[in-house]
Amino acid sequence: MRAYVFEPREKRRASLQAELENVGLQPLFVGEEFFETGLAPLSQPGSEHRAILIGESADTHRQIRAVRASGCDNPLIVLRDFRNSTDTAAALDRGADDVIVSPIKGSEVFSRINSIVRRFHGHAAESVSVGEVTAYFDGRDPIVSGARIRLSKREHSIFQHLALNSNKVISKNAIYDAVYGMSADQPFDKVIDVYICKLRKKIAAASSSGAQYIETIHGRGYKLSAPEEEDIQTLEPLRAAMPIEARI
């Protein structure tokens, strides 16, 4: 998971970076100009889950207004040095999603971002079930037919984006941007297809029905959804004929 971080104090950046990276967050530190010219990319599909973390400064409220005025719905969390109920209320009223007071812990930031993202997508709980698949939004790998399947970092990022938008068609560009949009060394265009193929194989091998669950909607993208009953009935005899070692 990636996050834009505004922290004007150089001494605070190193410790904040260490905390965030320790829990798998990838911080991109930005300057004042970000709130003037850097917000446009965040309005693109696939970017809505990238958090914006704003550190202590005299311009915090103006920066919050700028983010929301630009149309960005991204999770926005203010990082404060000291507790101040009046200032916290003002930040929330201006559009911040949350305020965290020092000491800043990466695990708390990660959990609060996840909470905001899943609610943005309409998920109040920590997980969502799609047929035999249970997807978690707190970093855990999914469970398929009662067994946990292990995903690589990239596989997990792509799967979680599909899970957040379960039963909806997500374009390959949106998935690509969600996973690689802030990366300095973006891979070749077919990489999403490769990871989707790997995810399908892992899900199909673990599911009792043998269903892949990730559907290609030609010309539009991919969709994580439960298979139709008739599709399951077609798959079951094929799975029963598979060697046991091919199912795990």
mmCIF file of C-alpha atoms in Angstrom:
data_model
loop_
_atom_site.group_PDB
_atom_site.id
_atom_site.type_symbol
_atom_site.label_atom_id
_atom_site.label_comp_id
_atom_site.label_asym_id
_atom_site.label_seq_id
_atom_site.Cartn_x
_atom_site.Cartn_y
_atom_site.Cartn_z
ATOM 1 C CA MET A 1 0.000 0.000 0.000
ATOM 2 C CA ARG A 2 1.296 3.423 -0.959
ATOM 3 C CA ALA A 3 0.905 6.770 0.780
ATOM 4 C CA TYR A 4 1.742 10.405 0.069
ATOM 5 C CA VAL A 5 3.311 11.946 3.164
ATOM 6 C CA PHE A 6 3.777 15.646 3.908
ATOM 7 C CA GLU A 7 6.217 16.079 6.786
ATOM 8 C CA PRO A 8 8.104 19.402 6.653
ATOM 9 C CA ARG A 9 10.541 18.473 9.433
ATOM 10 C CA GLU A 10 13.452 16.504 8.073
ATOM 11 C CA LYS A 11 14.292 14.943 11.442
ATOM 12 C CA ARG A 12 10.819 13.439 11.689
ATOM 13 C CA ARG A 13 10.870 11.919 8.219
ATOM 14 C CA ALA A 14 13.380 9.167 8.942
ATOM 15 C CA SER A 15 11.510 7.784 11.952
ATOM 16 C CA LEU A 16 8.155 8.119 10.192
ATOM 17 C CA GLN A 17 9.489 6.362 7.108
ATOM 18 C CA ALA A 18 10.824 3.494 9.228
ATOM 19 C CA GLU A 19 7.473 3.087 11.018
ATOM 20 C CA LEU A 20 5.489 3.033 7.786
ATOM 21 C CA GLU A 21 7.820 0.730 5.874
ATOM 22 C CA ASN A 22 7.898 -1.679 8.812
ATOM 23 C CA VAL A 23 4.212 -2.475 8.254
ATOM 24 C CA GLY A 24 4.389 -2.603 4.458
ATOM 25 C CA LEU A 25 3.385 0.977 3.657
ATOM 26 C CA GLN A 26 5.404 2.675 0.932
ATOM 27 C CA PRO A 27 5.705 6.403 1.728
ATOM 28 C CA LEU A 28 6.343 9.036 -0.922
ATOM 29 C CA PHE A 29 7.330 12.274 0.795
ATOM 30 C CA VAL A 30 5.949 15.393 -0.869
ATOM 31 C CA GLY A 31 6.378 19.130 -0.469
ATOM 32 C CA GLU A 32 4.001 22.100 -0.412
ATOM 33 C CA GLU A 33 3.678 21.998 -4.202
ATOM 34 C CA PHE A 34 1.847 18.668 -3.953
ATOM 35 C CA PHE A 35 -1.270 20.472 -2.706
ATOM 36 C CA GLU A 36 -1.105 22.878 -5.646
ATOM 37 C CA THR A 37 -0.147 20.706 -8.613
ATOM 38 C CA GLY A 38 0.148 17.064 -7.484
ATOM 39 C CA LEU A 39 -3.433 16.111 -6.662
ATOM 40 C CA ALA A 40 -4.804 15.543 -10.176
ATOM 41 C CA PRO A 41 -3.496 11.941 -10.551
ATOM 42 C CA LEU A 42 -5.392 10.929 -7.407
ATOM 43 C CA SER A 43 -8.726 11.460 -9.145
ATOM 44 C CA GLN A 44 -7.920 8.620 -11.576
ATOM 45 C CA PRO A 45 -9.518 5.157 -11.104
ATOM 46 C CA GLY A 46 -7.282 2.885 -9.029
ATOM 47 C CA SER A 47 -5.827 5.734 -6.990
ATOM 48 C CA GLU A 48 -8.629 6.189 -4.465
ATOM 49 C CA HIS A 49 -7.042 3.928 -1.837
ATOM 50 C CA ARG A 50 -3.714 5.794 -1.612
ATOM 51 C CA ALA A 51 -3.572 7.581 1.679
ATOM 52 C CA ILE A 52 -2.489 11.176 2.234
ATOM 53 C CA LEU A 53 -0.742 11.746 5.562
ATOM 54 C CA ILE A 54 -0.279 15.357 6.654
ATOM 55 C CA GLY A 55 2.232 16.146 9.389
ATOM 56 C CA GLU A 56 2.258 19.062 11.804
ATOM 57 C CA SER A 57 2.420 22.505 10.152
ATOM 58 C CA ALA A 58 0.693 25.885 10.152
ATOM 59 C CA ASP A 59 -0.965 25.076 6.801
ATOM 60 C CA THR A 60 -2.675 21.803 7.722
ATOM 61 C CA HIS A 61 -6.245 23.075 7.389
ATOM 62 C CA ARG A 62 -5.528 24.782 4.072
ATOM 63 C CA GLN A 63 -3.974 21.558 2.787
ATOM 64 C CA ILE A 64 -7.000 19.528 3.830
ATOM 65 C CA ARG A 65 -9.280 21.958 1.989
ATOM 66 C CA ALA A 66 -7.087 21.742 -1.118
ATOM 67 C CA VAL A 67 -7.271 17.942 -1.176
ATOM 68 C CA ARG A 68 -11.044 17.839 -0.847
ATOM 69 C CA ALA A 69 -11.615 20.782 -3.206
ATOM 70 C CA SER A 70 -9.696 18.866 -5.893
ATOM 71 C CA GLY A 71 -12.236 16.062 -5.697
ATOM 72 C CA CYS A 72 -9.897 13.527 -4.084
ATOM 73 C CA ASP A 73 -11.704 10.959 -1.927
ATOM 74 C CA ASN A 74 -8.455 9.404 -0.730
ATOM 75 C CA PRO A 75 -7.970 8.528 2.944
ATOM 76 C CA LEU A 76 -6.635 11.679 4.600
ATOM 77 C CA ILE A 77 -5.043 11.398 8.034
ATOM 78 C CA VAL A 78 -3.493 14.232 10.032
ATOM 79 C CA LEU A 79 -0.454 13.392 12.180
ATOM 80 C CA ARG A 80 -0.333 15.642 15.260
ATOM 81 C CA ASP A 81 2.390 16.163 17.867
ATOM 82 C CA PHE A 82 -0.046 16.815 20.715
ATOM 83 C CA ARG A 83 -3.707 16.200 21.449
ATOM 84 C CA ASN A 84 -5.906 19.245 20.804
ATOM 85 C CA SER A 85 -9.630 18.580 20.669
ATOM 86 C CA THR A 86 -10.470 21.937 19.075
ATOM 87 C CA ASP A 87 -7.935 21.498 16.296
ATOM 88 C CA THR A 88 -8.937 17.858 15.781
ATOM 89 C CA ALA A 89 -12.591 18.852 15.379
ATOM 90 C CA ALA A 90 -11.615 21.564 12.879
ATOM 91 C CA ALA A 91 -9.490 19.120 10.834
ATOM 92 C CA LEU A 92 -12.316 16.586 10.702
ATOM 93 C CA ASP A 93 -14.847 19.280 9.762
ATOM 94 C CA ARG A 94 -12.633 20.394 6.862
ATOM 95 C CA GLY A 95 -12.462 16.880 5.403
ATOM 96 C CA ALA A 96 -9.831 14.851 7.256
ATOM 97 C CA ASP A 97 -10.835 11.236 7.876
ATOM 98 C CA ASP A 98 -8.833 10.820 11.048
ATOM 99 C CA VAL A 99 -6.255 12.402 13.345
ATOM 100 C CA ILE A 100 -3.447 10.423 14.993
ATOM 101 C CA VAL A 101 -1.399 11.879 17.834
ATOM 102 C CA SER A 102 2.274 11.101 18.491
ATOM 103 C CA PRO A 103 3.887 8.714 19.025
ATOM 104 C CA ILE A 104 2.972 7.630 15.489
ATOM 105 C CA LYS A 105 2.956 3.851 15.113
ATOM 106 C CA GLY A 106 2.952 2.268 11.679
ATOM 107 C CA SER A 107 0.544 -0.496 12.696
ATOM 108 C CA GLU A 108 -2.066 2.050 13.802
ATOM 109 C CA VAL A 109 -1.691 4.111 10.624
ATOM 110 C CA PHE A 110 -2.005 0.955 8.490
ATOM 111 C CA SER A 111 -5.168 -0.214 10.290
ATOM 112 C CA ARG A 112 -6.810 3.209 10.138
ATOM 113 C CA ILE A 113 -6.108 3.488 6.389
ATOM 114 C CA ASN A 114 -7.556 0.019 5.814
ATOM 115 C CA SER A 115 -10.666 0.948 7.790
ATOM 116 C CA ILE A 116 -11.224 4.101 5.730
ATOM 117 C CA VAL A 117 -10.615 2.298 2.411
ATOM 118 C CA ARG A 118 -12.948 -0.604 3.081
ATOM 119 C CA ARG A 119 -15.749 1.710 4.233
ATOM 120 C CA PHE A 120 -15.238 3.834 1.115
ATOM 121 C CA HIS A 121 -15.928 0.690 -0.905
ATOM 122 C CA GLY A 122 -18.956 -0.184 1.207
ATOM 123 C CA HIS A 123 -17.398 -2.847 3.442
ATOM 124 C CA ALA A 124 -18.012 -2.278 7.138
ATOM 125 C CA ALA A 125 -16.401 -5.568 8.237
ATOM 126 C CA GLU A 126 -12.754 -6.614 8.061
ATOM 127 C CA SER A 127 -13.486 -9.167 5.343
ATOM 128 C CA VAL A 128 -15.806 -10.027 2.476
ATOM 129 C CA SER A 129 -16.944 -13.462 1.329
ATOM 130 C CA VAL A 130 -17.384 -14.269 -2.349
ATOM 131 C CA GLY A 131 -18.579 -17.846 -2.685
ATOM 132 C CA GLU A 132 -15.839 -20.094 -1.313
ATOM 133 C CA VAL A 133 -13.397 -17.173 -1.025
ATOM 134 C CA THR A 134 -12.975 -15.002 2.058
ATOM 135 C CA ALA A 135 -10.863 -11.896 1.436
ATOM 136 C CA TYR A 136 -9.422 -9.840 4.284
ATOM 137 C CA PHE A 137 -8.671 -6.120 4.235
ATOM 138 C CA ASP A 138 -6.142 -6.130 7.080
ATOM 139 C CA GLY A 139 -3.206 -7.684 5.240
ATOM 140 C CA ARG A 140 -4.031 -11.355 5.769
ATOM 141 C CA ASP A 141 -4.001 -13.756 2.838
ATOM 142 C CA PRO A 142 -7.397 -15.043 1.687
ATOM 143 C CA ILE A 143 -9.062 -18.275 2.762
ATOM 144 C CA VAL A 144 -10.495 -20.496 0.042
ATOM 145 C CA SER A 145 -12.742 -23.419 0.995
ATOM 146 C CA GLY A 146 -11.441 -23.261 4.570
ATOM 147 C CA ALA A 147 -7.725 -23.186 3.726
ATOM 148 C CA ARG A 148 -5.481 -20.138 3.557
ATOM 149 C CA ILE A 149 -3.649 -19.609 0.286
ATOM 150 C CA ARG A 150 -0.304 -17.816 0.239
ATOM 151 C CA LEU A 151 0.041 -14.844 -2.072
ATOM 152 C CA SER A 152 3.110 -12.879 -3.051
ATOM 153 C CA LYS A 153 3.200 -9.155 -2.333
ATOM 154 C CA ARG A 154 2.065 -8.239 -5.858
ATOM 155 C CA GLU A 155 -0.548 -10.991 -5.981
ATOM 156 C CA HIS A 156 -1.961 -9.768 -2.677
ATOM 157 C CA SER A 157 -2.132 -6.138 -3.867
ATOM 158 C CA ILE A 158 -4.002 -7.103 -7.024
ATOM 159 C CA PHE A 159 -6.289 -9.541 -5.228
ATOM 160 C CA GLN A 160 -7.185 -7.006 -2.540
ATOM 161 C CA HIS A 161 -8.072 -4.409 -5.172
ATOM 162 C CA LEU A 162 -10.374 -6.930 -6.832
ATOM 163 C CA ALA A 163 -11.852 -7.907 -3.446
ATOM 164 C CA LEU A 164 -12.577 -4.296 -2.483
ATOM 165 C CA ASN A 165 -14.509 -4.040 -5.735
ATOM 166 C CA SER A 166 -15.980 -7.552 -5.660
ATOM 167 C CA ASN A 167 -18.732 -8.185 -8.212
ATOM 168 C CA LYS A 168 -17.645 -5.081 -10.134
ATOM 169 C CA VAL A 169 -15.628 -4.903 -13.332
ATOM 170 C CA ILE A 170 -12.223 -3.269 -12.773
ATOM 171 C CA SER A 171 -10.127 -2.233 -15.750
ATOM 172 C CA LYS A 172 -6.601 -3.530 -16.135
ATOM 173 C CA ASN A 173 -5.357 0.065 -16.175
ATOM 174 C CA ALA A 174 -7.001 0.757 -12.814
ATOM 175 C CA ILE A 175 -5.421 -2.356 -11.294
ATOM 176 C CA TYR A 176 -2.059 -1.492 -12.801
ATOM 177 C CA ASP A 177 -2.210 2.055 -11.467
ATOM 178 C CA ALA A 178 -3.280 0.857 -8.018
ATOM 179 C CA VAL A 179 -0.290 -1.483 -7.782
ATOM 180 C CA TYR A 180 2.424 0.302 -9.766
ATOM 181 C CA GLY A 181 1.271 3.894 -10.194
ATOM 182 C CA MET A 182 3.884 5.406 -7.861
ATOM 183 C CA SER A 183 6.689 2.999 -8.705
ATOM 184 C CA ALA A 184 9.799 4.448 -10.312
ATOM 185 C CA ASP A 185 10.412 1.263 -12.339
ATOM 186 C CA GLN A 186 7.069 0.312 -13.832
ATOM 187 C CA PRO A 187 7.060 -3.176 -15.410
ATOM 188 C CA PHE A 188 5.755 -4.224 -18.804
ATOM 189 C CA ASP A 189 2.071 -3.883 -19.610
ATOM 190 C CA LYS A 190 1.265 -7.619 -19.530
ATOM 191 C CA VAL A 191 2.357 -8.032 -15.916
ATOM 192 C CA ILE A 192 -1.229 -7.750 -14.613
ATOM 193 C CA ASP A 193 -2.299 -10.596 -16.917
ATOM 194 C CA VAL A 194 0.542 -12.723 -15.538
ATOM 195 C CA TYR A 195 -0.456 -12.118 -11.924
ATOM 196 C CA ILE A 196 -4.152 -12.663 -12.670
ATOM 197 C CA CYS A 197 -3.234 -16.032 -14.178
ATOM 198 C CA LYS A 198 -1.287 -16.974 -11.041
ATOM 199 C CA LEU A 199 -4.159 -15.906 -8.785
ATOM 200 C CA ARG A 200 -6.647 -17.939 -10.777
ATOM 201 C CA LYS A 201 -4.514 -21.067 -10.523
ATOM 202 C CA LYS A 202 -4.084 -20.697 -6.757
ATOM 203 C CA ILE A 203 -7.789 -20.086 -6.153
ATOM 204 C CA ALA A 204 -8.894 -22.914 -8.459
ATOM 205 C CA ALA A 205 -6.454 -25.350 -6.830
ATOM 206 C CA ALA A 206 -7.762 -24.514 -3.347
ATOM 207 C CA SER A 207 -11.495 -24.193 -4.058
ATOM 208 C CA SER A 208 -13.690 -27.239 -3.610
ATOM 209 C CA SER A 209 -15.466 -26.457 -6.872
ATOM 210 C CA GLY A 210 -12.281 -25.806 -8.866
ATOM 211 C CA ALA A 211 -13.617 -22.396 -9.873
ATOM 212 C CA GLN A 212 -11.114 -19.633 -10.659
ATOM 213 C CA TYR A 213 -13.363 -16.796 -9.408
ATOM 214 C CA ILE A 214 -11.598 -14.056 -11.407
ATOM 215 C CA GLU A 215 -13.484 -13.483 -14.630
ATOM 216 C CA THR A 216 -12.159 -11.679 -17.691
ATOM 217 C CA ILE A 217 -14.695 -9.223 -19.083
ATOM 218 C CA HIS A 218 -13.348 -8.736 -22.588
ATOM 219 C CA GLY A 219 -12.678 -5.141 -23.495
ATOM 220 C CA ARG A 220 -13.419 -3.960 -19.937
ATOM 221 C CA GLY A 221 -11.216 -5.712 -17.354
ATOM 222 C CA TYR A 222 -11.573 -8.265 -14.565
ATOM 223 C CA LYS A 223 -14.178 -9.144 -11.956
ATOM 224 C CA LEU A 224 -13.938 -11.148 -8.728
ATOM 225 C CA SER A 225 -17.273 -12.921 -8.357
ATOM 226 C CA ALA A 226 -18.755 -16.276 -7.419
ATOM 227 C CA PRO A 227 -19.356 -18.650 -10.345
ATOM 228 C CA GLU A 228 -22.858 -19.498 -11.475
ATOM 229 C CA GLU A 229 -24.337 -22.765 -10.194
ATOM 230 C CA GLU A 230 -24.258 -24.338 -13.652
ATOM 231 C CA ASP A 231 -20.568 -23.471 -13.975
ATOM 232 C CA ILE A 232 -19.825 -25.211 -10.669
ATOM 233 C CA GLN A 233 -21.697 -28.317 -11.808
ATOM 234 C CA THR A 234 -19.554 -28.385 -14.934
ATOM 235 C CA LEU A 235 -16.314 -27.944 -12.981
ATOM 236 C CA GLU A 236 -16.917 -30.520 -10.244
ATOM 237 C CA PRO A 237 -16.492 -33.661 -12.415
ATOM 238 C CA LEU A 238 -13.318 -32.199 -13.898
ATOM 239 C CA ARG A 239 -11.886 -31.505 -10.460
ATOM 240 C CA ALA A 240 -12.798 -34.961 -9.180
ATOM 241 C CA ALA A 241 -10.804 -36.456 -12.052
ATOM 242 C CA MET A 242 -7.699 -34.411 -11.181
ATOM 243 C CA PRO A 243 -4.802 -36.098 -9.347
ATOM 244 C CA ILE A 244 -4.859 -35.180 -5.642
ATOM 245 C CA GLU A 245 -1.469 -33.458 -5.863
ATOM 246 C CA ALA A 246 -2.818 -31.129 -8.580
ATOM 247 C CA ARG A 247 -5.540 -29.846 -6.248
ATOM 248 C CA ILE A 248 -3.262 -28.467 -3.559
#
